[in-house]
């Protein structure tokens, strides 16, 4: 994993771990002491706004944005390459469009100096600014991917297109899970070898 | 009516885009945006803006990354793996042996995780090598794991229920609680089938029972998942917490258990964070696209038109549900189930609502249809997952045949749920 991804993963994790602490304290304080530290809901919304835009980019780099591959894998390599490029180009169009509408949101907020309709009266430009920045990054990353895929296709490097931009297959996902399992445990010694298998046609117990 | 028919045509185009392999989010957003612009011109783009911000700033949806993180913490720390040990000690003595353990472990794992693929992959990785070594027939083993894995989205917490709840504006807490009884019943049906076929077939496997003291010792492995599930569901049921709050509580409790296990390391956390980000990013982008599509459907009045058109045939609710069952059964053979769900709900939900079907019940029904889609060939996700882990050589058909009886059970269970809808609606009705 490259350092940028790693850093973003930690930022993402920190946002939601931090949020979990605040929300849990709020929930317990409300129930146990009937005391509410207002605003945990609001914070949850901002956490999602900031976290989701990071997550969009990480999902893109990890090829996690779902595509159905049942018919795709039956296409000829050339057709597959065209579909792969098209997928990334359209993803880039979507990312740019979302960033564009986000810009309108931010513009309006600035024009009216909008604040959240909550006790905190948060100036919305802060969370929205972070959110917008994240969407711009997502758009740029997606454009980069789309450009690279297109370039490879134009150069006729079909195999490379298909190697880098194929939908993620179940096989890959399973391999990731199995590798992680092998790493976190010593292997199948989890299951105690005490019991022996016995083919046993018996009455119901 | 022409509006309804052209809308259905557009819907089919969208399914086509998905099936040829375009990203799901792109297919939905493209249809939503092009449809909206066609109907209202360029100003439609402006009306998307508040929807996108509103969706990504919605505290309710914050529970998606939190529940995904909760499942990841229990999975990556190895807490989930050890449940298998405990359950094999308790359930292995039944006729059918470790196959019961597969189902039981999947059910328990589901209670901490919202993903079916993670469920099947984890339990399968733990179970298959030993099942193979002990000479369990591969078909039965693969089938039980593929089917058990589908419980991941029926037994709460469930990502699919969150998606359903947010798209249809139903309480996620109620949906979770509604999944408990059907989840337990379906688990028992699976186990009854294993028991029955082991006894009748006369060649069922069975594990030698461990001494009681040993068995009791293994119970400690069940403490973390049971406590986490209890806190999450308990706080929801008694009205102490919203879905997002219960997820936050669950994350902290899970973190405590991870620390107790000595697994609170940089590596584990990093993997959890990255995986959570990727999964949530994927889901949230689809949700944003779904809300854009919903906006178009709402503004153009397409949903009303289709609902009027369909109800004009005078079908009863039961007939409609049977027709939908066939529709979902076929669609589920080819589509990833989360995509199937988001793509169809905006159309089917208003129809079902107009026919007077309980929305919470329909949520459970949709999840059951998704479960079925996970084990029906050619694109049953879980079939490929368990096939991908099997230790011996063999074709995918073993997984397909092995899972078939479970698919039949699920279908029968769906009919049972239609005949006795209170199985899903009774418990949420009692919520505080």
Short mmCIF file of N, CA, C and O in Angstrom, two decimals, chain A residues 1 5-6 9-10 12-13 16-17 19-20 23-24 27 30-31 41 44-46 48-49 52 55-56 58-59 62 64-68 70-71 75 83 87 90-91 94 97 101 104-105 128 131 170 174 177 180-181 184 190-192 194-198 200-202 204-205, chain B residues 18-24 26 29 33 46 49 52-53 56-59 61-62 65-66 75-76 81 84-85 88 122 125-126 130 134 195 202 204 206-208 210 214 240 245 248-249 251-252 263 266 270 273-274 277-278 281-282 284-285 334 336 379 381 384-385 389:
data_model
loop_
_atom_site.label_atom_id
_atom_site.label_comp_id
_atom_site.label_asym_id
_atom_site.label_seq_id
_atom_site.Cartn_x
_atom_site.Cartn_y
_atom_site.Cartn_z
N UNK A 1 0.85 -1.19 0.00
CA UNK A 1 0.00 0.00 0.00
C UNK A 1 0.89 1.25 0.00
O UNK A 1 1.83 1.33 0.77
N UNK A 5 -2.21 6.34 0.34
CA UNK A 5 -3.39 5.53 0.69
C UNK A 5 -3.41 5.25 2.17
O UNK A 5 -4.46 5.30 2.82
N UNK A 6 -2.22 4.88 2.68
CA UNK A 6 -2.13 4.53 4.10
C UNK A 6 -2.54 5.72 4.96
O UNK A 6 -3.33 5.59 5.89
N UNK A 9 -6.25 6.24 4.77
CA UNK A 9 -6.96 5.22 5.54
C UNK A 9 -6.97 5.60 7.02
O UNK A 9 -7.98 5.45 7.71
N UNK A 10 -5.83 6.10 7.51
CA UNK A 10 -5.77 6.50 8.92
C UNK A 10 -6.65 7.71 9.21
O UNK A 10 -7.30 7.77 10.25
N UNK A 12 -9.35 8.48 7.63
CA UNK A 12 -10.71 7.94 7.60
C UNK A 12 -11.03 7.23 8.91
O UNK A 12 -12.06 7.46 9.54
N UNK A 13 -10.10 6.36 9.33
CA UNK A 13 -10.32 5.61 10.57
C UNK A 13 -10.43 6.52 11.77
O UNK A 13 -11.30 6.34 12.63
N UNK A 16 -13.85 8.17 12.11
CA UNK A 16 -14.97 7.37 12.61
C UNK A 16 -14.74 6.81 14.01
O UNK A 16 -15.69 6.62 14.75
N UNK A 17 -13.48 6.58 14.37
CA UNK A 17 -13.23 6.18 15.77
C UNK A 17 -13.55 7.35 16.68
O UNK A 17 -14.20 7.20 17.72
N UNK A 19 -15.54 9.82 16.10
CA UNK A 19 -16.99 10.00 16.11
C UNK A 19 -17.66 8.99 17.05
O UNK A 19 -18.56 9.33 17.81
N UNK A 20 -17.17 7.73 17.00
CA UNK A 20 -17.76 6.69 17.86
C UNK A 20 -17.66 7.09 19.32
O UNK A 20 -18.60 6.89 20.09
N UNK A 23 -20.16 10.06 19.99
CA UNK A 23 -21.55 9.61 19.93
C UNK A 23 -21.88 8.71 21.12
O UNK A 23 -22.95 8.81 21.71
N UNK A 24 -20.93 7.82 21.47
CA UNK A 24 -21.20 6.92 22.60
C UNK A 24 -21.34 7.72 23.89
O UNK A 24 -22.24 7.47 24.69
N UNK A 27 -24.68 9.40 23.87
CA UNK A 27 -25.78 8.46 24.10
C UNK A 27 -25.87 8.07 25.57
O UNK A 27 -26.94 8.08 26.18
N UNK A 30 -26.90 10.95 27.83
CA UNK A 30 -28.32 11.26 27.67
C UNK A 30 -29.18 10.28 28.45
O UNK A 30 -30.15 10.65 29.10
N UNK A 31 -28.79 8.99 28.40
CA UNK A 31 -29.61 7.97 29.04
C UNK A 31 -29.37 7.88 30.54
O UNK A 31 -30.28 7.73 31.32
N UNK A 41 -25.27 14.38 16.54
CA UNK A 41 -25.91 14.08 15.25
C UNK A 41 -25.28 14.89 14.14
O UNK A 41 -24.97 14.40 13.06
N UNK A 44 -21.97 13.74 13.29
CA UNK A 44 -22.05 12.51 12.50
C UNK A 44 -22.22 12.81 11.02
O UNK A 44 -21.62 12.17 10.17
N UNK A 45 -23.04 13.82 10.73
CA UNK A 45 -23.24 14.22 9.34
C UNK A 45 -21.96 14.73 8.71
O UNK A 45 -21.60 14.36 7.58
N UNK A 46 -21.23 15.57 9.45
CA UNK A 46 -19.97 16.10 8.92
C UNK A 46 -18.93 14.99 8.75
O UNK A 46 -18.16 14.99 7.79
N UNK A 48 -19.52 11.94 8.04
CA UNK A 48 -19.85 11.20 6.83
C UNK A 48 -19.42 11.97 5.59
O UNK A 48 -18.85 11.41 4.65
N UNK A 49 -19.68 13.29 5.60
CA UNK A 49 -19.33 14.11 4.44
C UNK A 49 -17.82 14.02 4.18
O UNK A 49 -17.38 13.81 3.04
N UNK A 52 -16.74 10.13 3.53
CA UNK A 52 -17.20 9.49 2.29
C UNK A 52 -16.35 9.92 1.10
O UNK A 52 -16.06 9.11 0.22
N UNK A 55 -13.32 8.03 1.13
CA UNK A 55 -13.63 6.64 0.80
C UNK A 55 -13.85 6.44 -0.70
O UNK A 55 -13.46 5.42 -1.25
N UNK A 56 -14.46 7.43 -1.36
CA UNK A 56 -14.66 7.32 -2.81
C UNK A 56 -13.32 7.06 -3.50
O UNK A 56 -13.21 6.19 -4.36
N UNK A 58 -10.41 6.03 -2.18
CA UNK A 58 -9.78 4.76 -1.79
C UNK A 58 -10.46 3.59 -2.48
O UNK A 58 -9.80 2.63 -2.88
N UNK A 59 -11.77 3.67 -2.63
CA UNK A 59 -12.49 2.59 -3.32
C UNK A 59 -12.10 2.55 -4.79
O UNK A 59 -11.97 1.48 -5.39
N UNK A 62 -8.68 0.98 -5.03
CA UNK A 62 -8.77 -0.45 -4.72
C UNK A 62 -9.67 -1.21 -5.70
O UNK A 62 -9.92 -2.38 -5.51
N UNK A 64 -12.85 -0.99 -6.06
CA UNK A 64 -13.99 -1.52 -5.32
C UNK A 64 -15.34 -1.04 -5.82
O UNK A 64 -16.37 -1.53 -5.37
N UNK A 65 -15.36 -0.05 -6.72
CA UNK A 65 -16.66 0.40 -7.22
C UNK A 65 -17.24 -0.71 -8.09
O UNK A 65 -16.68 -1.06 -9.13
N UNK A 66 -18.38 -1.26 -7.63
CA UNK A 66 -18.85 -2.54 -8.21
C UNK A 66 -19.20 -2.45 -9.68
O UNK A 66 -19.86 -1.53 -10.13
N UNK A 67 -18.78 -3.47 -10.39
CA UNK A 67 -19.23 -3.70 -11.76
C UNK A 67 -19.61 -5.17 -11.87
O UNK A 67 -18.97 -6.03 -11.29
N UNK A 68 -20.65 -5.44 -12.60
CA UNK A 68 -21.10 -6.82 -12.79
C UNK A 68 -20.22 -7.45 -13.86
O UNK A 68 -20.08 -6.88 -14.95
N UNK A 70 -20.39 -10.77 -15.07
CA UNK A 70 -20.83 -12.05 -15.62
C UNK A 70 -20.73 -12.11 -17.14
O UNK A 70 -20.23 -13.08 -17.71
N UNK A 71 -21.18 -11.07 -17.82
CA UNK A 71 -21.10 -11.09 -19.29
C UNK A 71 -19.77 -10.51 -19.74
O UNK A 71 -19.22 -10.92 -20.76
N UNK A 75 -16.68 -11.38 -23.06
CA UNK A 75 -16.36 -10.54 -24.23
C UNK A 75 -14.95 -10.87 -24.73
O UNK A 75 -14.13 -11.41 -24.00
N UNK A 83 -14.78 -1.63 -22.88
CA UNK A 83 -15.71 -1.46 -21.75
C UNK A 83 -14.99 -0.96 -20.51
O UNK A 83 -15.52 -0.14 -19.76
N UNK A 87 -15.87 2.50 -18.75
CA UNK A 87 -16.26 2.54 -17.34
C UNK A 87 -15.53 3.64 -16.60
O UNK A 87 -16.14 4.40 -15.84
N UNK A 90 -16.60 7.18 -17.84
CA UNK A 90 -17.90 7.58 -17.31
C UNK A 90 -17.83 7.86 -15.81
O UNK A 90 -18.49 8.76 -15.30
N UNK A 91 -17.00 7.08 -15.13
CA UNK A 91 -16.81 7.32 -13.69
C UNK A 91 -16.22 8.72 -13.49
O UNK A 91 -16.61 9.46 -12.58
N UNK A 94 -18.87 11.30 -13.99
CA UNK A 94 -19.71 11.38 -12.79
C UNK A 94 -19.01 12.14 -11.67
O UNK A 94 -19.59 13.01 -11.02
N UNK A 97 -18.94 15.78 -12.40
CA UNK A 97 -20.28 16.34 -12.23
C UNK A 97 -20.61 16.53 -10.75
O UNK A 97 -21.14 17.57 -10.35
N UNK A 101 -21.48 20.07 -8.93
CA UNK A 101 -22.65 20.45 -8.13
C UNK A 101 -22.24 20.80 -6.71
O UNK A 101 -22.85 21.67 -6.08
N UNK A 104 -21.42 24.34 -6.57
CA UNK A 104 -22.62 25.19 -6.46
C UNK A 104 -23.08 25.28 -5.01
O UNK A 104 -23.48 26.35 -4.55
N UNK A 105 -23.01 24.14 -4.31
CA UNK A 105 -23.41 24.14 -2.90
C UNK A 105 -22.53 25.10 -2.12
O UNK A 105 -23.01 25.94 -1.35
N UNK A 128 -18.43 21.90 4.46
CA UNK A 128 -18.62 21.81 3.01
C UNK A 128 -17.33 22.06 2.25
O UNK A 128 -17.11 21.49 1.18
N UNK A 131 -15.45 18.85 2.36
CA UNK A 131 -16.20 17.92 1.50
C UNK A 131 -15.91 18.21 0.03
O UNK A 131 -15.59 17.31 -0.75
N UNK A 170 -14.54 -12.11 -8.05
CA UNK A 170 -14.74 -12.72 -6.74
C UNK A 170 -13.46 -13.44 -6.32
O UNK A 170 -13.08 -13.45 -5.16
N UNK A 174 -11.79 -13.19 -2.76
CA UNK A 174 -11.60 -14.36 -1.90
C UNK A 174 -10.13 -14.49 -1.54
O UNK A 174 -9.77 -14.75 -0.39
N UNK A 177 -9.24 -12.19 1.22
CA UNK A 177 -9.74 -12.67 2.50
C UNK A 177 -8.89 -13.82 3.04
O UNK A 177 -8.55 -13.87 4.22
N UNK A 180 -5.51 -12.65 4.24
CA UNK A 180 -5.61 -11.97 5.52
C UNK A 180 -5.80 -12.98 6.64
O UNK A 180 -5.24 -12.84 7.73
N UNK A 181 -6.60 -14.00 6.35
CA UNK A 181 -6.84 -15.04 7.36
C UNK A 181 -5.54 -15.74 7.72
O UNK A 181 -5.21 -15.93 8.89
N UNK A 184 -3.51 -13.55 9.97
CA UNK A 184 -3.94 -13.28 11.35
C UNK A 184 -3.98 -14.54 12.21
O UNK A 184 -4.06 -14.46 13.41
N UNK A 190 -7.00 -23.75 14.58
CA UNK A 190 -8.11 -23.20 15.34
C UNK A 190 -9.11 -24.27 15.73
O UNK A 190 -9.70 -24.25 16.79
N UNK A 191 -9.31 -25.17 14.79
CA UNK A 191 -10.27 -26.22 15.04
C UNK A 191 -9.54 -27.30 15.81
O UNK A 191 -8.58 -27.88 15.33
N UNK A 192 -9.99 -27.58 17.01
CA UNK A 192 -9.26 -28.52 17.85
C UNK A 192 -9.33 -29.92 17.23
O UNK A 192 -10.38 -30.38 16.85
N UNK A 194 -9.27 -32.66 18.53
CA UNK A 194 -9.71 -33.70 19.47
C UNK A 194 -10.77 -34.63 18.87
O UNK A 194 -10.71 -35.84 19.02
N UNK A 195 -11.73 -34.04 18.16
CA UNK A 195 -12.84 -34.85 17.67
C UNK A 195 -12.47 -35.56 16.37
O UNK A 195 -11.84 -35.01 15.51
N UNK A 196 -12.85 -36.81 16.29
CA UNK A 196 -12.61 -37.58 15.07
C UNK A 196 -13.91 -37.70 14.29
O UNK A 196 -14.98 -37.81 14.85
N UNK A 197 -13.76 -37.70 13.00
CA UNK A 197 -14.96 -37.86 12.20
C UNK A 197 -15.41 -39.31 12.24
O UNK A 197 -14.61 -40.22 12.21
N UNK A 198 -16.69 -39.52 12.37
CA UNK A 198 -17.18 -40.88 12.33
C UNK A 198 -18.45 -40.93 11.51
O UNK A 198 -19.45 -40.33 11.86
N UNK A 200 -21.63 -41.90 10.89
CA UNK A 200 -22.47 -42.54 11.90
C UNK A 200 -23.94 -42.49 11.58
O UNK A 200 -24.63 -41.52 11.85
N UNK A 201 -24.43 -43.53 10.95
CA UNK A 201 -25.87 -43.60 10.74
C UNK A 201 -26.55 -43.97 12.04
O UNK A 201 -26.54 -45.13 12.44
N UNK A 202 -27.07 -43.00 12.74
CA UNK A 202 -27.71 -43.31 14.02
C UNK A 202 -29.09 -42.70 14.07
O UNK A 202 -29.45 -41.86 13.25
N UNK A 204 -31.96 -40.25 15.52
CA UNK A 204 -31.87 -38.88 16.03
C UNK A 204 -31.67 -38.89 17.54
O UNK A 204 -32.23 -39.73 18.24
N UNK A 205 -30.85 -38.01 18.00
CA UNK A 205 -30.56 -37.95 19.44
C UNK A 205 -31.79 -37.49 20.19
O UNK A 205 -32.59 -36.73 19.66
N UNK B 18 -25.78 -2.01 -16.55
CA UNK B 18 -25.15 -2.68 -15.41
C UNK B 18 -24.61 -4.05 -15.84
O UNK B 18 -23.50 -4.43 -15.48
N UNK B 19 -25.42 -4.77 -16.62
CA UNK B 19 -25.05 -6.13 -16.96
C UNK B 19 -23.86 -6.21 -17.93
O UNK B 19 -23.11 -7.17 -17.91
N UNK B 20 -23.68 -5.18 -18.78
CA UNK B 20 -22.51 -5.24 -19.65
C UNK B 20 -21.24 -4.81 -18.91
O UNK B 20 -20.16 -4.82 -19.49
N UNK B 21 -21.37 -4.43 -17.66
CA UNK B 21 -20.17 -4.22 -16.87
C UNK B 21 -19.80 -2.78 -16.59
O UNK B 21 -18.70 -2.49 -16.13
N UNK B 22 -20.71 -1.83 -16.83
CA UNK B 22 -20.42 -0.45 -16.41
C UNK B 22 -20.61 -0.36 -14.90
O UNK B 22 -21.40 -1.10 -14.33
N UNK B 23 -19.87 0.55 -14.25
CA UNK B 23 -20.03 0.65 -12.80
C UNK B 23 -21.50 0.92 -12.44
O UNK B 23 -22.18 1.68 -13.13
N UNK B 24 -21.96 0.27 -11.38
CA UNK B 24 -23.36 0.38 -10.97
C UNK B 24 -23.75 1.84 -10.71
O UNK B 24 -24.79 2.31 -11.17
N UNK B 26 -22.46 4.52 -11.87
CA UNK B 26 -22.50 5.27 -13.12
C UNK B 26 -23.81 4.99 -13.86
O UNK B 26 -24.47 5.91 -14.35
N UNK B 29 -26.69 6.82 -12.02
CA UNK B 29 -26.59 8.27 -12.10
C UNK B 29 -26.84 8.73 -13.54
O UNK B 29 -27.52 9.73 -13.76
N UNK B 33 -29.63 11.37 -14.34
CA UNK B 33 -29.30 12.71 -14.81
C UNK B 33 -29.83 12.95 -16.23
O UNK B 33 -30.47 13.97 -16.49
N UNK B 46 -29.00 21.82 -11.23
CA UNK B 46 -28.97 22.60 -9.99
C UNK B 46 -29.72 21.91 -8.87
O UNK B 46 -29.35 22.02 -7.71
N UNK B 49 -27.76 19.36 -6.65
CA UNK B 49 -26.79 19.82 -5.65
C UNK B 49 -27.23 19.54 -4.20
O UNK B 49 -26.51 18.88 -3.46
N UNK B 52 -27.11 15.79 -3.32
CA UNK B 52 -25.80 15.19 -3.08
C UNK B 52 -25.27 15.58 -1.70
O UNK B 52 -24.83 14.73 -0.93
N UNK B 53 -25.35 16.85 -1.36
CA UNK B 53 -24.90 17.27 -0.03
C UNK B 53 -25.79 16.65 1.05
O UNK B 53 -25.30 16.13 2.05
N UNK B 56 -24.83 12.97 1.61
CA UNK B 56 -23.51 12.72 2.22
C UNK B 56 -23.35 13.43 3.56
O UNK B 56 -22.31 13.33 4.20
N UNK B 57 -24.38 14.19 3.97
CA UNK B 57 -24.33 14.87 5.26
C UNK B 57 -25.41 14.28 6.17
O UNK B 57 -25.75 14.83 7.20
N UNK B 58 -25.95 13.12 5.78
CA UNK B 58 -27.08 12.54 6.50
C UNK B 58 -26.56 11.64 7.63
O UNK B 58 -25.98 10.59 7.37
N UNK B 59 -26.80 12.08 8.85
CA UNK B 59 -26.27 11.34 10.00
C UNK B 59 -26.73 9.89 10.03
O UNK B 59 -26.02 9.00 10.48
N UNK B 61 -26.97 7.84 7.58
CA UNK B 61 -26.11 7.01 6.74
C UNK B 61 -24.72 6.84 7.35
O UNK B 61 -23.95 6.00 6.89
N UNK B 62 -24.42 7.64 8.37
CA UNK B 62 -23.14 7.48 9.05
C UNK B 62 -23.03 6.07 9.63
O UNK B 62 -21.93 5.57 9.86
N UNK B 65 -20.53 3.35 7.42
CA UNK B 65 -19.12 3.11 7.76
C UNK B 65 -18.93 2.55 9.16
O UNK B 65 -18.03 1.73 9.38
N UNK B 66 -19.78 2.96 10.11
CA UNK B 66 -19.60 2.47 11.48
C UNK B 66 -19.87 0.97 11.58
O UNK B 66 -19.10 0.23 12.20
N UNK B 75 -13.54 -9.14 12.61
CA UNK B 75 -12.99 -10.08 11.64
C UNK B 75 -11.46 -10.08 11.67
O UNK B 75 -10.84 -11.13 11.84
N UNK B 76 -10.86 -8.91 11.52
CA UNK B 76 -9.39 -8.84 11.37
C UNK B 76 -8.66 -9.19 12.65
O UNK B 76 -7.48 -9.51 12.61
N UNK B 81 -13.06 -15.74 13.97
CA UNK B 81 -12.55 -17.07 13.65
C UNK B 81 -12.75 -18.04 14.81
O UNK B 81 -13.05 -19.22 14.62
N UNK B 84 -15.87 -20.35 15.63
CA UNK B 84 -16.05 -21.65 14.99
C UNK B 84 -15.65 -22.78 15.92
O UNK B 84 -16.32 -23.80 16.01
N UNK B 85 -14.55 -22.56 16.64
CA UNK B 85 -14.08 -23.57 17.59
C UNK B 85 -15.16 -23.88 18.61
O UNK B 85 -15.48 -25.05 18.88
N UNK B 88 -18.23 -25.60 17.06
CA UNK B 88 -18.03 -27.00 16.65
C UNK B 88 -18.09 -27.91 17.87
O UNK B 88 -18.56 -29.04 17.79
N UNK B 122 -15.01 -15.91 5.48
CA UNK B 122 -14.34 -16.14 6.76
C UNK B 122 -14.62 -17.52 7.30
O UNK B 122 -13.71 -18.29 7.61
N UNK B 125 -13.10 -20.21 5.13
CA UNK B 125 -11.66 -20.35 5.26
C UNK B 125 -11.31 -21.14 6.51
O UNK B 125 -10.40 -21.96 6.52
N UNK B 126 -12.06 -20.88 7.58
CA UNK B 126 -11.80 -21.61 8.81
C UNK B 126 -12.22 -23.07 8.65
O UNK B 126 -11.52 -23.99 9.09
N UNK B 130 -10.59 -28.30 7.37
CA UNK B 130 -10.83 -29.40 8.30
C UNK B 130 -11.98 -30.29 7.84
O UNK B 130 -11.96 -31.50 8.04
N UNK B 134 -11.49 -34.31 7.21
CA UNK B 134 -12.31 -35.29 7.90
C UNK B 134 -13.22 -36.06 6.96
O UNK B 134 -14.08 -36.80 7.42
N UNK B 195 -29.91 -31.94 9.51
CA UNK B 195 -30.24 -33.02 10.44
C UNK B 195 -31.03 -34.11 9.72
O UNK B 195 -30.68 -35.29 9.74
N UNK B 202 -28.53 -41.72 6.00
CA UNK B 202 -27.83 -42.80 6.66
C UNK B 202 -26.32 -42.69 6.60
O UNK B 202 -25.61 -43.56 7.08
N UNK B 204 -24.69 -39.66 7.39
CA UNK B 204 -24.34 -38.35 7.95
C UNK B 204 -23.09 -38.42 8.81
O UNK B 204 -22.84 -39.41 9.48
N UNK B 206 -20.71 -37.11 11.95
CA UNK B 206 -21.02 -36.69 13.31
C UNK B 206 -19.70 -36.64 14.07
O UNK B 206 -18.86 -37.51 13.90
N UNK B 207 -19.52 -35.64 14.91
CA UNK B 207 -18.28 -35.52 15.66
C UNK B 207 -18.44 -36.19 17.02
O UNK B 207 -19.53 -36.15 17.61
N UNK B 208 -17.35 -36.82 17.50
CA UNK B 208 -17.39 -37.39 18.84
C UNK B 208 -17.56 -36.23 19.82
O UNK B 208 -16.87 -35.22 19.71
N UNK B 210 -17.25 -33.73 22.83
CA UNK B 210 -16.18 -33.37 23.77
C UNK B 210 -16.75 -33.42 25.17
O UNK B 210 -17.95 -33.27 25.37
N UNK B 214 -14.68 -29.26 28.69
CA UNK B 214 -14.01 -28.68 27.51
C UNK B 214 -14.96 -27.76 26.76
O UNK B 214 -14.59 -26.69 26.30
N UNK B 240 -32.93 3.06 23.29
CA UNK B 240 -31.86 3.84 23.92
C UNK B 240 -31.06 4.58 22.87
O UNK B 240 -30.59 5.68 23.09
N UNK B 245 -26.10 5.54 16.59
CA UNK B 245 -25.58 5.51 17.96
C UNK B 245 -25.25 4.08 18.39
O UNK B 245 -24.22 3.83 19.04
N UNK B 248 -22.02 3.11 16.90
CA UNK B 248 -20.88 3.73 17.58
C UNK B 248 -20.56 2.98 18.87
O UNK B 248 -19.40 2.69 19.17
N UNK B 249 -21.60 2.63 19.63
CA UNK B 249 -21.40 1.84 20.85
C UNK B 249 -20.73 0.51 20.51
O UNK B 249 -19.78 0.08 21.16
N UNK B 251 -18.86 -0.25 17.97
CA UNK B 251 -17.46 -0.07 17.56
C UNK B 251 -16.56 0.02 18.80
O UNK B 251 -15.51 -0.63 18.87
N UNK B 252 -16.99 0.78 19.81
CA UNK B 252 -16.15 0.93 20.99
C UNK B 252 -16.02 -0.39 21.76
O UNK B 252 -14.94 -0.75 22.22
N UNK B 263 -4.73 -7.62 20.02
CA UNK B 263 -4.65 -7.41 18.57
C UNK B 263 -4.80 -5.94 18.18
O UNK B 263 -4.98 -5.64 17.00
N UNK B 266 -1.00 -1.65 15.00
CA UNK B 266 -1.04 -0.74 13.87
C UNK B 266 -1.54 -1.46 12.62
O UNK B 266 -2.37 -0.95 11.89
N UNK B 270 -4.89 -0.63 10.59
CA UNK B 270 -4.73 -0.10 9.24
C UNK B 270 -5.57 -0.90 8.24
O UNK B 270 -6.26 -0.33 7.39
N UNK B 273 -9.25 -0.06 8.73
CA UNK B 273 -9.60 1.27 8.22
C UNK B 273 -9.66 1.26 6.69
O UNK B 273 -10.60 1.78 6.10
N UNK B 274 -8.66 0.66 6.08
CA UNK B 274 -8.62 0.68 4.62
C UNK B 274 -9.82 -0.09 4.04
O UNK B 274 -10.50 0.39 3.14
N UNK B 277 -13.01 1.82 4.53
CA UNK B 277 -13.10 2.95 3.61
C UNK B 277 -13.50 2.47 2.23
O UNK B 277 -14.40 3.03 1.59
N UNK B 278 -12.87 1.40 1.76
CA UNK B 278 -13.18 0.92 0.40
C UNK B 278 -14.62 0.47 0.29
O UNK B 278 -15.33 0.85 -0.64
N UNK B 281 -16.99 3.45 0.67
CA UNK B 281 -16.92 4.32 -0.50
C UNK B 281 -17.74 3.75 -1.64
O UNK B 281 -18.50 4.47 -2.31
N UNK B 282 -17.62 2.45 -1.83
CA UNK B 282 -18.38 1.78 -2.88
C UNK B 282 -19.88 1.92 -2.63
O UNK B 282 -20.64 2.34 -3.51
N UNK B 284 -21.51 4.05 -0.61
CA UNK B 284 -22.02 5.42 -0.56
C UNK B 284 -22.13 6.05 -1.94
O UNK B 284 -23.05 6.82 -2.21
N UNK B 285 -21.22 5.71 -2.83
CA UNK B 285 -21.32 6.27 -4.18
C UNK B 285 -22.58 5.74 -4.87
O UNK B 285 -23.28 6.47 -5.56
N UNK B 334 -28.26 -13.10 -12.26
CA UNK B 334 -27.25 -12.41 -13.08
C UNK B 334 -26.62 -11.21 -12.41
O UNK B 334 -25.61 -10.72 -12.85
N UNK B 336 -25.30 -8.72 -9.14
CA UNK B 336 -24.85 -8.52 -7.78
C UNK B 336 -26.05 -8.02 -6.97
O UNK B 336 -26.82 -7.19 -7.45
N UNK B 379 -24.55 -16.37 -11.45
CA UNK B 379 -23.80 -15.38 -10.68
C UNK B 379 -24.18 -15.36 -9.21
O UNK B 379 -24.57 -14.34 -8.71
N UNK B 381 -22.91 -14.96 -5.91
CA UNK B 381 -21.65 -14.50 -5.33
C UNK B 381 -21.07 -15.53 -4.36
O UNK B 381 -19.90 -15.89 -4.44
N UNK B 384 -19.30 -18.63 -5.72
CA UNK B 384 -17.92 -18.40 -6.15
C UNK B 384 -16.99 -18.23 -4.97
O UNK B 384 -15.83 -18.62 -5.01
N UNK B 385 -17.53 -17.62 -3.91
CA UNK B 385 -16.69 -17.43 -2.73
C UNK B 385 -16.28 -18.78 -2.16
O UNK B 385 -15.09 -19.05 -1.97
N UNK B 389 -12.45 -21.02 -2.13
CA UNK B 389 -11.68 -21.41 -0.94
C UNK B 389 -11.49 -22.91 -0.86
O UNK B 389 -10.66 -23.38 -0.08
#
